[in-house]
C-alpha positions as a Python dict, from the first residue, in 0.01 Angstrom:
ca = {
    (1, 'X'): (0, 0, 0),
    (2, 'X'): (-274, -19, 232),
    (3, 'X'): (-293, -377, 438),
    (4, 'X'): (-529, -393, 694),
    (5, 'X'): (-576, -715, 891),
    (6, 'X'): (-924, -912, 782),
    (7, 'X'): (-1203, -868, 1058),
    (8, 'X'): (-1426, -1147, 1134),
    (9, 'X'): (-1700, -1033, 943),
    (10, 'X'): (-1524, -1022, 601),
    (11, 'X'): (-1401, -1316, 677),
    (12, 'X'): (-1745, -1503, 739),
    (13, 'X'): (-1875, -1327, 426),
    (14, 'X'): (-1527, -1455, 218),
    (15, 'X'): (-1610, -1829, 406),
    (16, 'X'): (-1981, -1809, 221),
    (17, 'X'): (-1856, -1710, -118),
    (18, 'X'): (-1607, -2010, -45),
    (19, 'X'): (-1873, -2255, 49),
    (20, 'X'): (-2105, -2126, -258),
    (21, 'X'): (-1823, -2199, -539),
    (22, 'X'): (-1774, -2510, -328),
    (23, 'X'): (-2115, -2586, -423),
    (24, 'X'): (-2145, -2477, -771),
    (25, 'X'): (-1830, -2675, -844),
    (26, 'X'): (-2013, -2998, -712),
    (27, 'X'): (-2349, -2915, -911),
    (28, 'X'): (-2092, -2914, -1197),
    (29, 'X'): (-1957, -3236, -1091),
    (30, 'X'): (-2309, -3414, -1106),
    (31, 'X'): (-2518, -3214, -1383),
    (32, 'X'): (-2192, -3149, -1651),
    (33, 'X'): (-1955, -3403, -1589),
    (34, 'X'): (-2229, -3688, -1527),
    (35, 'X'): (-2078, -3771, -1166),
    (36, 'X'): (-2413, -3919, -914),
    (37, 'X'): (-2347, -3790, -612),
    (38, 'X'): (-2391, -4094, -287),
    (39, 'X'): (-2591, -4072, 30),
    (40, 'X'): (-2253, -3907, 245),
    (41, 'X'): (-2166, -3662, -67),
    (42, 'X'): (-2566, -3544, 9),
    (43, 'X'): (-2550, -3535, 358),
    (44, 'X'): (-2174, -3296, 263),
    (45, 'X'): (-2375, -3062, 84),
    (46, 'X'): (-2656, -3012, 329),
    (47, 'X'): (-2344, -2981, 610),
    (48, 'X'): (-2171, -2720, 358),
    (49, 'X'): (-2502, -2577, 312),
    (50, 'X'): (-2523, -2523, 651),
    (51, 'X'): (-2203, -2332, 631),
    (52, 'X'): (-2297, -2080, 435),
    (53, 'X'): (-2579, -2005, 626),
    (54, 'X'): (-2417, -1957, 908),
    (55, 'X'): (-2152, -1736, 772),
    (56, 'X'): (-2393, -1520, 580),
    (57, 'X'): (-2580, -1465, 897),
    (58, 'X'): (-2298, -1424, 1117),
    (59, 'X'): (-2136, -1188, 864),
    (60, 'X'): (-2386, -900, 944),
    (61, 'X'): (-2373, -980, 1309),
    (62, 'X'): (-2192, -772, 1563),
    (63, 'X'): (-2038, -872, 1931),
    (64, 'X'): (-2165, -1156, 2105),
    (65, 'X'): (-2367, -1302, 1743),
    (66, 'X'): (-2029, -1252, 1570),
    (67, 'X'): (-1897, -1467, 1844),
    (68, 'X'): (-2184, -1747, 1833),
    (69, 'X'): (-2196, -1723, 1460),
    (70, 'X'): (-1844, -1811, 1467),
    (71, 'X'): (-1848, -2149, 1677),
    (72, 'X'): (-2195, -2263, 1525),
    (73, 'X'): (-2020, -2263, 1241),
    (74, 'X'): (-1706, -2454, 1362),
    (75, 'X'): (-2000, -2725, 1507),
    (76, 'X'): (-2182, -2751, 1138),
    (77, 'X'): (-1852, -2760, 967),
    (78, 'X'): (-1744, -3045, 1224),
    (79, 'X'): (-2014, -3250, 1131),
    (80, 'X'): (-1949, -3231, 737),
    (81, 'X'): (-1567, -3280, 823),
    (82, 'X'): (-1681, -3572, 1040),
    (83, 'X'): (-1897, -3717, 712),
    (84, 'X'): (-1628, -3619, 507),
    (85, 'X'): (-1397, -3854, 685),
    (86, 'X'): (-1613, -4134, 717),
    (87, 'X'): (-1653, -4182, 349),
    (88, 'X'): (-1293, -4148, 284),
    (89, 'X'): (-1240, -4372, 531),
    (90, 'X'): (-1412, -4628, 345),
    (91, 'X'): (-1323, -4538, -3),
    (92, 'X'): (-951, -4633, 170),
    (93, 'X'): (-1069, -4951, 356),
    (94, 'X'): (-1410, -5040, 170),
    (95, 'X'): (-1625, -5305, 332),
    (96, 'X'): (-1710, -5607, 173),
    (97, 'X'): (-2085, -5535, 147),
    (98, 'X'): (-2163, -5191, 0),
    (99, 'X'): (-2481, -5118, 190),
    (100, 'X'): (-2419, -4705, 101),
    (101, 'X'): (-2730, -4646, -157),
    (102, 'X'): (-2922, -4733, -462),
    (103, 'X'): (-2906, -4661, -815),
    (104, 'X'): (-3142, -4436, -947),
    (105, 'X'): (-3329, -4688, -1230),
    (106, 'X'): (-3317, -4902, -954),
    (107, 'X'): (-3497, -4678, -723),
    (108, 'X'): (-3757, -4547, -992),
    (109, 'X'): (-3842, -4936, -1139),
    (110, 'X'): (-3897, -5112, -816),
    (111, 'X'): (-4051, -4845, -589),
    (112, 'X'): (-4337, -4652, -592),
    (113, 'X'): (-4306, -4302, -678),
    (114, 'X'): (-4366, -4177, -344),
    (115, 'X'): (-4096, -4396, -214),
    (116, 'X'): (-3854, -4347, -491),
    (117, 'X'): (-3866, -3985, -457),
    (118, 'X'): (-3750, -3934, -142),
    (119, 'X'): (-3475, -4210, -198),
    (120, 'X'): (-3338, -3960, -520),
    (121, 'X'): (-3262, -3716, -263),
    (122, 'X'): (-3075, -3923, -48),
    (123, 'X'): (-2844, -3947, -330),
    (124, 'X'): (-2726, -4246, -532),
    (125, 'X'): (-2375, -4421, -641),
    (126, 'X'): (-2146, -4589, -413),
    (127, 'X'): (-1985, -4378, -103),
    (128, 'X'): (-1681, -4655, -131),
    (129, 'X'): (-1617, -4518, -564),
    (130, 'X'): (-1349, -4271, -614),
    (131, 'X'): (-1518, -4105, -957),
    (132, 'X'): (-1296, -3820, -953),
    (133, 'X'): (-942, -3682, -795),
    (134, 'X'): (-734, -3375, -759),
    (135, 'X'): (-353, -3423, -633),
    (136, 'X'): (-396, -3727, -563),
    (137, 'X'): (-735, -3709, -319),
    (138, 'X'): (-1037, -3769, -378),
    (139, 'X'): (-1367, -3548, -366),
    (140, 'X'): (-1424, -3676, 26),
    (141, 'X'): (-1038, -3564, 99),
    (142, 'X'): (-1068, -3273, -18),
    (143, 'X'): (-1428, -3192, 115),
    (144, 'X'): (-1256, -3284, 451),
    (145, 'X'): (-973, -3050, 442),
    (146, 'X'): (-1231, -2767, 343),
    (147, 'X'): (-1463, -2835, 654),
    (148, 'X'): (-1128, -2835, 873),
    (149, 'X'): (-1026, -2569, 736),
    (150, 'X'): (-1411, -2358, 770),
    (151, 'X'): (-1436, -2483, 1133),
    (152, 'X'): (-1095, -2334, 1246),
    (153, 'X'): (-1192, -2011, 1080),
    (154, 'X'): (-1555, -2051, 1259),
    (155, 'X'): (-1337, -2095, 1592),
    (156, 'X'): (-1057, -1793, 1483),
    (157, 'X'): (-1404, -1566, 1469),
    (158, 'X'): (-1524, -1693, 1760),
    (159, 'X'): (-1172, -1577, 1960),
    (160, 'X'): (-1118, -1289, 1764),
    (161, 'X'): (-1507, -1141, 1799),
    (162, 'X'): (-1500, -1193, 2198),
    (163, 'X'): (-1181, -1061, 2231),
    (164, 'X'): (-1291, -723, 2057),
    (165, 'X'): (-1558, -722, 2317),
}
C-alpha cells in the first residue's frame, strides 16, 4: 500500500472540487428545494467563489505562486468565514428590525426594472431565518466551519510551499 503525503498542489485542486460541490449543493438548496438565498448567503457564495479561484489557480502554480496562492486564499476564505459569522451571529441574537433584504415580488412590483434587477442579485429572504439545518447548525454554521477550515489549508500551503523552497 502506497501512502504518500498530499502536496500542496493536490491539495488546492481537492479544496476547488470542495468549494464547487459546496456550490452545487447551495444551487440545490435555492433552485430544488425552493430555499431564497439572503444578501450575506450571496455575498458567501461570491467569497466561496473566490475560493475556488484561487485554488484552481494556485493548483498549477509552483514555488513562490504556490506560496501566495496559498495565503490569498486563507485572506478570501477569511472574509466568507467573517460573513459567515456575522449572519449566524444574528440568526442567534436577531435584531429587532430586520433591515437584511427584500422579497423578490416586492422588489419586482415597486421598482423599476433597472432597479429591481440589480436588487435580485443581492439576494432576498431574511439573513436572521434558519430555513434549513444539519446536526443541529444551520447553513451560516456550517458555511463558517468550511471557510475556517479552507483558510487553514490556504495557510498549511502557504508553510508547506515556502518551506520546499
Amino acid at each position: 500500500m502506497n501512502l504518500t503525503p498530499i502536496t500542496p498542489s493536490r491539495l488546492l485542486a481537492l479544496i476547488a472540487l470542495s468549494g464547487i460541490g459546496m456550490l452545487a449543493f447551495g444551487l440545490y438548496l435555492q433552485h430544488v428545494v425552493g430555499l431564497n438565498p439572503c444578501p450575506m448567503c450571496i455575498v458567501q457564495r461570491y467569497a466561496l467563489i473566490g475560493v475556488v479561484l484561487v485554488a484552481a489557480v494556485g493548483w498549477r502554480l509552483r514555488g513562490w505562486g504556490l506560496a501566495v496562492s496559498g495565503l490569498l486564499l486563507a485572506l478570501v476564505a477569511g472574509f466568507g468565514g467573517f460573513t459567515a459569522a456575522r449572519q449566524s451571529w444574528l440568526q442567534w441574537y436577531p435584531p429587532e428590525v430586520v433591515t437584511c433584504g427584500r422579497d423578490f415580488y416586492g422588489m419586482v412590483e415597486n421598482f423599476p426594472i433597472n432597479r429591481a434587477i440589480p436588487m435580485i442579485f443581492k439576494g432576498s429572504g431574511d439573513c436572521t431565518k434558519v430555513d434549513w439545518t444539519f446536526l443541529g447548525g444551520s447553513i451560516a454554521n456550517w458555511s463558517f466551519v468550511c471557510f475556517v477550515v479552507f483558510g487553514l489549508l490556504g495557510l498549511c500551503v502557504a508553510v508547506k510551499a515556502v518551506k520546499n523552497r
